[in-house]
MMTF fields as JSON, N, C-alpha, C and O atoms, coordinates in Angstrom:
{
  "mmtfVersion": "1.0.0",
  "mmtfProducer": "UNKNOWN",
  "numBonds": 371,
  "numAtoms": 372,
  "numGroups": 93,
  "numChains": 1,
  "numModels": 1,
  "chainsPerModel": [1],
  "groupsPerChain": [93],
  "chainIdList": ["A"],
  "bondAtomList": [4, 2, 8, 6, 12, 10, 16, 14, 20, 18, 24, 22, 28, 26, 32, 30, 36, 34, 40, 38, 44, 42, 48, 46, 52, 50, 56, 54, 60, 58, 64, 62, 68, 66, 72, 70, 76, 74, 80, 78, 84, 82, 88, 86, 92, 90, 96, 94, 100, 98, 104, 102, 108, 106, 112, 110, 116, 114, 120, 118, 124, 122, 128, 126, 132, 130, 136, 134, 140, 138, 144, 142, 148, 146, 152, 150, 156, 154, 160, 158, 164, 162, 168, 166, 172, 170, 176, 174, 180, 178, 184, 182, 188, 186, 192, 190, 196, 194, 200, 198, 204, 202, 208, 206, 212, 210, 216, 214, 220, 218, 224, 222, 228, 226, 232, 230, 236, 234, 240, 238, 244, 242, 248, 246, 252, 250, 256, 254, 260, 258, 264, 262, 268, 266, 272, 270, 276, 274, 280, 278, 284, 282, 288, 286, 292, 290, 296, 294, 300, 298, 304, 302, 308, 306, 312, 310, 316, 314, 320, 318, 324, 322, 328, 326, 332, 330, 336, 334, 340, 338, 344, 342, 348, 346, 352, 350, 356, 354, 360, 358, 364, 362, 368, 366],
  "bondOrderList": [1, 1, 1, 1, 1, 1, 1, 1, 1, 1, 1, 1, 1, 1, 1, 1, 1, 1, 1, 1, 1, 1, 1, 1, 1, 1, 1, 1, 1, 1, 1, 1, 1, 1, 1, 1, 1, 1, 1, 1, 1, 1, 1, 1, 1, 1, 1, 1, 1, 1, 1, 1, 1, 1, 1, 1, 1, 1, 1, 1, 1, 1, 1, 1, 1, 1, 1, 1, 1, 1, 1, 1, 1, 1, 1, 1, 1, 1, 1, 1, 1, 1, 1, 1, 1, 1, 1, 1, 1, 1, 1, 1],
  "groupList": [{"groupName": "UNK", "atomNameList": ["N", "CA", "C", "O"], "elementList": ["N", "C", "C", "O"], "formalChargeList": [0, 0, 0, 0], "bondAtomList": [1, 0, 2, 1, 3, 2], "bondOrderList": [1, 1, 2], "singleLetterCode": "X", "chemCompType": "L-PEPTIDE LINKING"}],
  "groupTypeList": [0, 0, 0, 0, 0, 0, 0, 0, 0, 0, 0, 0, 0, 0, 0, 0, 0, 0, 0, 0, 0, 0, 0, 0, 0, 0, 0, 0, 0, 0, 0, 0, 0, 0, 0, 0, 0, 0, 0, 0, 0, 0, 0, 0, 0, 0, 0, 0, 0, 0, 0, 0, 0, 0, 0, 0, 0, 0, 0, 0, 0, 0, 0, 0, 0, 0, 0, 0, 0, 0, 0, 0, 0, 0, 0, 0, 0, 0, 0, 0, 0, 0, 0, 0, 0, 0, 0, 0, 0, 0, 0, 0, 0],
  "groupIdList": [1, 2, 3, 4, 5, 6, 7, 8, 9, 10, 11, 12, 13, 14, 15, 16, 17, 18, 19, 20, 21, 22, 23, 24, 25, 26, 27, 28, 29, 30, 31, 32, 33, 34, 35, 36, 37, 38, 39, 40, 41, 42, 43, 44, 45, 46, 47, 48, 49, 50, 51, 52, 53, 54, 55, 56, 57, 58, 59, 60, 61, 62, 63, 64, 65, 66, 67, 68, 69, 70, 71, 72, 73, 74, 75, 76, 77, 78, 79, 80, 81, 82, 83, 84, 85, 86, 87, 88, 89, 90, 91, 92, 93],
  "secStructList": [7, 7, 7, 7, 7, 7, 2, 2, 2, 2, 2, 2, 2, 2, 6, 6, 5, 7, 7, 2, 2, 2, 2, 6, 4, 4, 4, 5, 1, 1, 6, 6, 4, 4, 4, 1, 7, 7, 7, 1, 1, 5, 1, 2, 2, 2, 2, 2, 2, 6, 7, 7, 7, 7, 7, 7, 1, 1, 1, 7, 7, 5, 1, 7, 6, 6, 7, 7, 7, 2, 2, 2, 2, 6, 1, 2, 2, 2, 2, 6, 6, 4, 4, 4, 1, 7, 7, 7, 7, 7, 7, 7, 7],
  "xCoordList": [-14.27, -13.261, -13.74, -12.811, -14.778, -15.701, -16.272, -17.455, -15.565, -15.823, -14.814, -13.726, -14.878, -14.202, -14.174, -14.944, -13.248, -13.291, -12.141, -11.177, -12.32, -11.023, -9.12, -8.708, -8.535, -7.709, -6.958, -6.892, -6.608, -6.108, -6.579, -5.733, -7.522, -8.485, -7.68, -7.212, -7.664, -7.787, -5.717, -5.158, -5.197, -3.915, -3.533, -2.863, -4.167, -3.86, -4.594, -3.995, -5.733, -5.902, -5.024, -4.811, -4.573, -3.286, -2.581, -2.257, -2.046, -1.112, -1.469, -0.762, -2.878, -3.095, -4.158, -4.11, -4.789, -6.242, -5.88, -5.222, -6.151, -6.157, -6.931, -7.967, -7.134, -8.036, -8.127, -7.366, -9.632, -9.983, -8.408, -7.51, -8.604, -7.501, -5.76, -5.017, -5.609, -4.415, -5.218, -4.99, -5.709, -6.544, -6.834, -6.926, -7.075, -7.376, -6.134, -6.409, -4.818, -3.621, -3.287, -2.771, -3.492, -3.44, -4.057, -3.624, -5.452, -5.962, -6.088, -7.095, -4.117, -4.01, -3.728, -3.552, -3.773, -3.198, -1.977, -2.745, -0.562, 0.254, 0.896, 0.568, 1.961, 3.166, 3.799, 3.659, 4.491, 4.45, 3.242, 3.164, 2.578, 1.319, 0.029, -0.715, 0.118, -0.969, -0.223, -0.79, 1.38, 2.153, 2.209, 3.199, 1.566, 1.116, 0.124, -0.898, 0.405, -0.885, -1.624, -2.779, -1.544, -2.229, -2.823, -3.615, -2.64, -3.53, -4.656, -4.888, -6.048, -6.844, -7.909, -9.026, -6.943, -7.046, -6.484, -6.863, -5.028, -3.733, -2.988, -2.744, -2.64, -1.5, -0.118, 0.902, 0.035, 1.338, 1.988, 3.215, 1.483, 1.792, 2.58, 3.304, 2.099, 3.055, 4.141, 5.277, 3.415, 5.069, 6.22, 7.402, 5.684, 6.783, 7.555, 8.771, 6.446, 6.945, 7.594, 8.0, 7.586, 7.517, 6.507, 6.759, 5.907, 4.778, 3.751, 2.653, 4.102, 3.389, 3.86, 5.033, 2.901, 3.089, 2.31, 1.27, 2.835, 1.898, 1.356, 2.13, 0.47, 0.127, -1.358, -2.289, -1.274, -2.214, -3.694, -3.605, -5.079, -5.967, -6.592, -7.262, -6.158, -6.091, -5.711, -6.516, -4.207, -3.248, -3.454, -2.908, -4.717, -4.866, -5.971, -6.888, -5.751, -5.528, -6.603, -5.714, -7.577, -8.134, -7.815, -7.716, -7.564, -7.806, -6.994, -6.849, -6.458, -5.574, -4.069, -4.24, -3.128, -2.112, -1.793, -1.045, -2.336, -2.084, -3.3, -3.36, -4.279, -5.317, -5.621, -6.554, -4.844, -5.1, -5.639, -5.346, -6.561, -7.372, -8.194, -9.261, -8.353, -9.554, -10.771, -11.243, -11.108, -12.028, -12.852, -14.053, -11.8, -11.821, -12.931, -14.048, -11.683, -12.364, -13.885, -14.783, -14.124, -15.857, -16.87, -17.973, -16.239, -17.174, -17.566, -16.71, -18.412, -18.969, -18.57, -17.866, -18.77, -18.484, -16.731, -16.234, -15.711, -14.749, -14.234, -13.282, -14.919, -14.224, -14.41, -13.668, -16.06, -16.108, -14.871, -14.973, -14.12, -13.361, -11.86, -11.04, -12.228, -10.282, -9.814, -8.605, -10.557, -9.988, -9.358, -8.446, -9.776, -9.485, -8.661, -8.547, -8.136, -7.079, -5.274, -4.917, -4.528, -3.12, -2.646, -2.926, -1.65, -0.501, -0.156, 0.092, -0.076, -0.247, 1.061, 0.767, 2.381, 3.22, 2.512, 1.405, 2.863, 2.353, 3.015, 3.88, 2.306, 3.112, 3.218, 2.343, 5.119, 6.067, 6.033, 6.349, 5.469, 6.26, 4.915, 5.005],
  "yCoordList": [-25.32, -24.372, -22.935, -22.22, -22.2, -21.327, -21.019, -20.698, -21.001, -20.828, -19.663, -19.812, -18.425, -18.019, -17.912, -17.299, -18.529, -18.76, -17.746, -17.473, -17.157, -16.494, -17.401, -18.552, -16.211, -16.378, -17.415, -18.643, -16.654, -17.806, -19.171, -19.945, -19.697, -20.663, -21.53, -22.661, -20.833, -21.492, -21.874, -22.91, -20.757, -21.413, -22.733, -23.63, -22.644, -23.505, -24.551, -25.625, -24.582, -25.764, -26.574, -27.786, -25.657, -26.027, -26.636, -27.659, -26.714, -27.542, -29.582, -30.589, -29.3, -30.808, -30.769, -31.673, -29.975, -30.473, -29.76, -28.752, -29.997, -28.68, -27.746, -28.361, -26.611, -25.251, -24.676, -24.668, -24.182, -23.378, -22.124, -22.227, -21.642, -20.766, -21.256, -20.521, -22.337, -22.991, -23.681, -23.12, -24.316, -25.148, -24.107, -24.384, -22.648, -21.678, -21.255, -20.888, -21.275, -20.83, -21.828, -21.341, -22.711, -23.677, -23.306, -23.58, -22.449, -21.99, -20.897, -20.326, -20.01, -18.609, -19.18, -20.308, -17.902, -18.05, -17.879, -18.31, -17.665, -17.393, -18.783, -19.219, -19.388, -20.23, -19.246, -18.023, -19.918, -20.986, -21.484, -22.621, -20.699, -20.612, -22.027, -22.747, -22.014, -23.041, -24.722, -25.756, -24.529, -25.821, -26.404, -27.105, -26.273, -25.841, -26.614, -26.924, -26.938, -27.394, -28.302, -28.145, -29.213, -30.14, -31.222, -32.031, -31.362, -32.226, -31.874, -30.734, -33.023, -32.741, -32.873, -32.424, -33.689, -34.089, -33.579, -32.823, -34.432, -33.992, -33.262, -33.482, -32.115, -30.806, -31.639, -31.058, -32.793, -32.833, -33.283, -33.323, -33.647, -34.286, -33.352, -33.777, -31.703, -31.009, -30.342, -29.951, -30.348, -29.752, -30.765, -30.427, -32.332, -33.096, -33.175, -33.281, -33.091, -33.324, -31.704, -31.46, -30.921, -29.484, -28.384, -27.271, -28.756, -27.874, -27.359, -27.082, -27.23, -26.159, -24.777, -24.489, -23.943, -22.524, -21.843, -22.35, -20.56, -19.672, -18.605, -18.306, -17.988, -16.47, -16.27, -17.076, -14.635, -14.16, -14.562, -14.724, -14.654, -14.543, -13.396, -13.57, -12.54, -11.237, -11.092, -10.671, -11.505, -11.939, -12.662, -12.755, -13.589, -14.855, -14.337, -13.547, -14.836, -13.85, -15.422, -16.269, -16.022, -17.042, -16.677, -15.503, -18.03, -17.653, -18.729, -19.738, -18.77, -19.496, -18.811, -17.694, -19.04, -18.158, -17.68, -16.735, -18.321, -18.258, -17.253, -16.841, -16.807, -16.129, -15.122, -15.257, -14.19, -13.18, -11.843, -10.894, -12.001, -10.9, -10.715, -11.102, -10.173, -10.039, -9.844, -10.862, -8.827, -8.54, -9.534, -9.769, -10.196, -11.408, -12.575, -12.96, -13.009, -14.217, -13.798, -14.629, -12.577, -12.369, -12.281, -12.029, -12.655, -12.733, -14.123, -14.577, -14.747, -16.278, -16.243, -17.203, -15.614, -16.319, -16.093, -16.94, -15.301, -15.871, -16.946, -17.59, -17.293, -18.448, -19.429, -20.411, -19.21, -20.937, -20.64, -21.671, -20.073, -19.705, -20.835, -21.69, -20.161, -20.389, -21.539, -21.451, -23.351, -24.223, -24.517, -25.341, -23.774, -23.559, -22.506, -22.054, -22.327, -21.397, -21.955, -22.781, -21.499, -21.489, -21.498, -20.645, -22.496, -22.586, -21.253, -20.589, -20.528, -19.397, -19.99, -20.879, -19.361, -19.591, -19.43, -18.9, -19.737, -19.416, -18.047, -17.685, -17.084, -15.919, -16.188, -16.552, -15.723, -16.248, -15.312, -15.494, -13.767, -12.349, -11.86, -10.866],
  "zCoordList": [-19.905, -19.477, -19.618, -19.241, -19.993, -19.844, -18.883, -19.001, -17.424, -16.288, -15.853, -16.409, -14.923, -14.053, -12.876, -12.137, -12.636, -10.842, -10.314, -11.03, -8.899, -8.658, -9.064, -8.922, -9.541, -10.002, -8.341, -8.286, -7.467, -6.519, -6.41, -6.858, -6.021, -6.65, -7.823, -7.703, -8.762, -10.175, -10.253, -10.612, -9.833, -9.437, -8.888, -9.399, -7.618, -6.362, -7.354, -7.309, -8.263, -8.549, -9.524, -9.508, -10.36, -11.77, -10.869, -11.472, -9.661, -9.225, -9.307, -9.296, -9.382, -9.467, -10.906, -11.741, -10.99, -11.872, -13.121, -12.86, -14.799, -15.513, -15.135, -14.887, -14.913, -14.045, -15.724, -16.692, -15.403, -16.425, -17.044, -17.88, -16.588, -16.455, -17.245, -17.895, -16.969, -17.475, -18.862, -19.934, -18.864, -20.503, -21.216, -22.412, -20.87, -21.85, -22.77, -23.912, -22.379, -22.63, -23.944, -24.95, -23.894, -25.209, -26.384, -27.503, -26.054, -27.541, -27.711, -28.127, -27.125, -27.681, -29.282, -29.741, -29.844, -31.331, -31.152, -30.292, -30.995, -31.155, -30.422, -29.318, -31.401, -30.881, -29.645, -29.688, -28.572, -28.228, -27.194, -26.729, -27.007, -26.3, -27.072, -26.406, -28.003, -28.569, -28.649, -29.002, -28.14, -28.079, -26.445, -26.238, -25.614, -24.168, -23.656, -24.268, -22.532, -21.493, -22.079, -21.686, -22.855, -23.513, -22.273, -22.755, -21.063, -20.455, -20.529, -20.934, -20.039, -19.971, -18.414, -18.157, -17.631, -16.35, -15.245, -14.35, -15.622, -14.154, -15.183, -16.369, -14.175, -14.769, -14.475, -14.846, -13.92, -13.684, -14.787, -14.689, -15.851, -16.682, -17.926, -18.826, -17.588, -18.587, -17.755, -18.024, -16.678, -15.955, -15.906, -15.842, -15.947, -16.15, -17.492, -17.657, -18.52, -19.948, -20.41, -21.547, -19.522, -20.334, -21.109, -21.571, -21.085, -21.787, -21.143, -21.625, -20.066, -19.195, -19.391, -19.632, -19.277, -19.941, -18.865, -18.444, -18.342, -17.637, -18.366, -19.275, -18.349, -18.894, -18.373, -18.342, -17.88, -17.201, -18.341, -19.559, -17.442, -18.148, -19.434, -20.452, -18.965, -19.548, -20.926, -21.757, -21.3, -22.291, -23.103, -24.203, -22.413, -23.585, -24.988, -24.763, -26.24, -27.369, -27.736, -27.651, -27.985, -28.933, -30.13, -30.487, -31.1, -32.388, -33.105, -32.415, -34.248, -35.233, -35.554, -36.043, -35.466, -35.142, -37.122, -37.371, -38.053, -39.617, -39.913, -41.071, -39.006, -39.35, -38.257, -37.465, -38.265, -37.361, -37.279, -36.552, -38.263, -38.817, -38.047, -38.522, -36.704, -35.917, -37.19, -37.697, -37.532, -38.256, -39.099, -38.972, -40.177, -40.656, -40.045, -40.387, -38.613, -37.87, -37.564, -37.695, -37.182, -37.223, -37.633, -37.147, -39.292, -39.998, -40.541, -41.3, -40.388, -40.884, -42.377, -42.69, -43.103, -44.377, -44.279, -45.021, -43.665, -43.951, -43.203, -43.643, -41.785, -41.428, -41.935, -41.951, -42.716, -43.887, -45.115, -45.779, -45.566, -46.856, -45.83, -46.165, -44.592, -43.94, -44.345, -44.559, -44.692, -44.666, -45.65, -45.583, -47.041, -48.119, -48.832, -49.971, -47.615, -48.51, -48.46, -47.62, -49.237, -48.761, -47.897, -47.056, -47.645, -46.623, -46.466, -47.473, -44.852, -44.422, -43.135, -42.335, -43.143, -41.836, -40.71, -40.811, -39.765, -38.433, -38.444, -39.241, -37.101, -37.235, -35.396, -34.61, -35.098, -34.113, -33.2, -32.025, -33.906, -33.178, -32.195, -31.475]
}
C-alpha cells in the first residue's frame, strides 16, 4: 500500500478493490480512523459491515493513537521502551 496512484484512479478503484489510498486510513493513529477499512481484498465488505471510512491522503496521520509523541516515535530507543510501558488511553480528540 506504499504506492501513489492518481487520486481519481485510486477512488474509482475503492469501489471494488482495497486502493492504496483507502488501506492507508486504517493505520491513522487516532480512533475512529484506525477502527476502519479492515479489508484486505474487496472494499465491499466494509461498506457493507460499516467500517468504511473516507479521509483525504493528506490527513492521514501514521502512528499509535496512546503514543503520539512525534518526536518520541523517531527515536529507536524509544519505540523499543513503547511495549513496556503503562496502559496509556487512546487519545479521541
Amino acid at each position: 500500500a506504499n504506492i501513489k496512484i492518481p487520486k481519481q484512479i485510486d477512488k474509482l478503484l475503492s469501489y471494488v478493490i482495497i486502493s492504496p489510498d483507502m488501506h492507508k486510513i486504517h493505520h491513522h493513529y487516532k480512533l475512529p480512523y484506525t477502527d476502519s477499512n479492515y479489508g484486505n481484498i474487496f472494499s465491499i465488505w466494509d461498506r457493507v459491515l460499516g467500517t468504511y471510512m473516507y479521509l483525504d491522503r493528506a490527513q492521514v496521520v501514521y502512528g499509535v493513537d496512546t503514543f503520539p509523541n512525534a518526536e518520541e516515535n523517531a527515536s529507536l530507543k524509544h519505540l523499543l521502551k513503547q511495549p513496556f510501558h503503562e496502559y496509556r488511553k487512546p487519545t479521541t480528540e
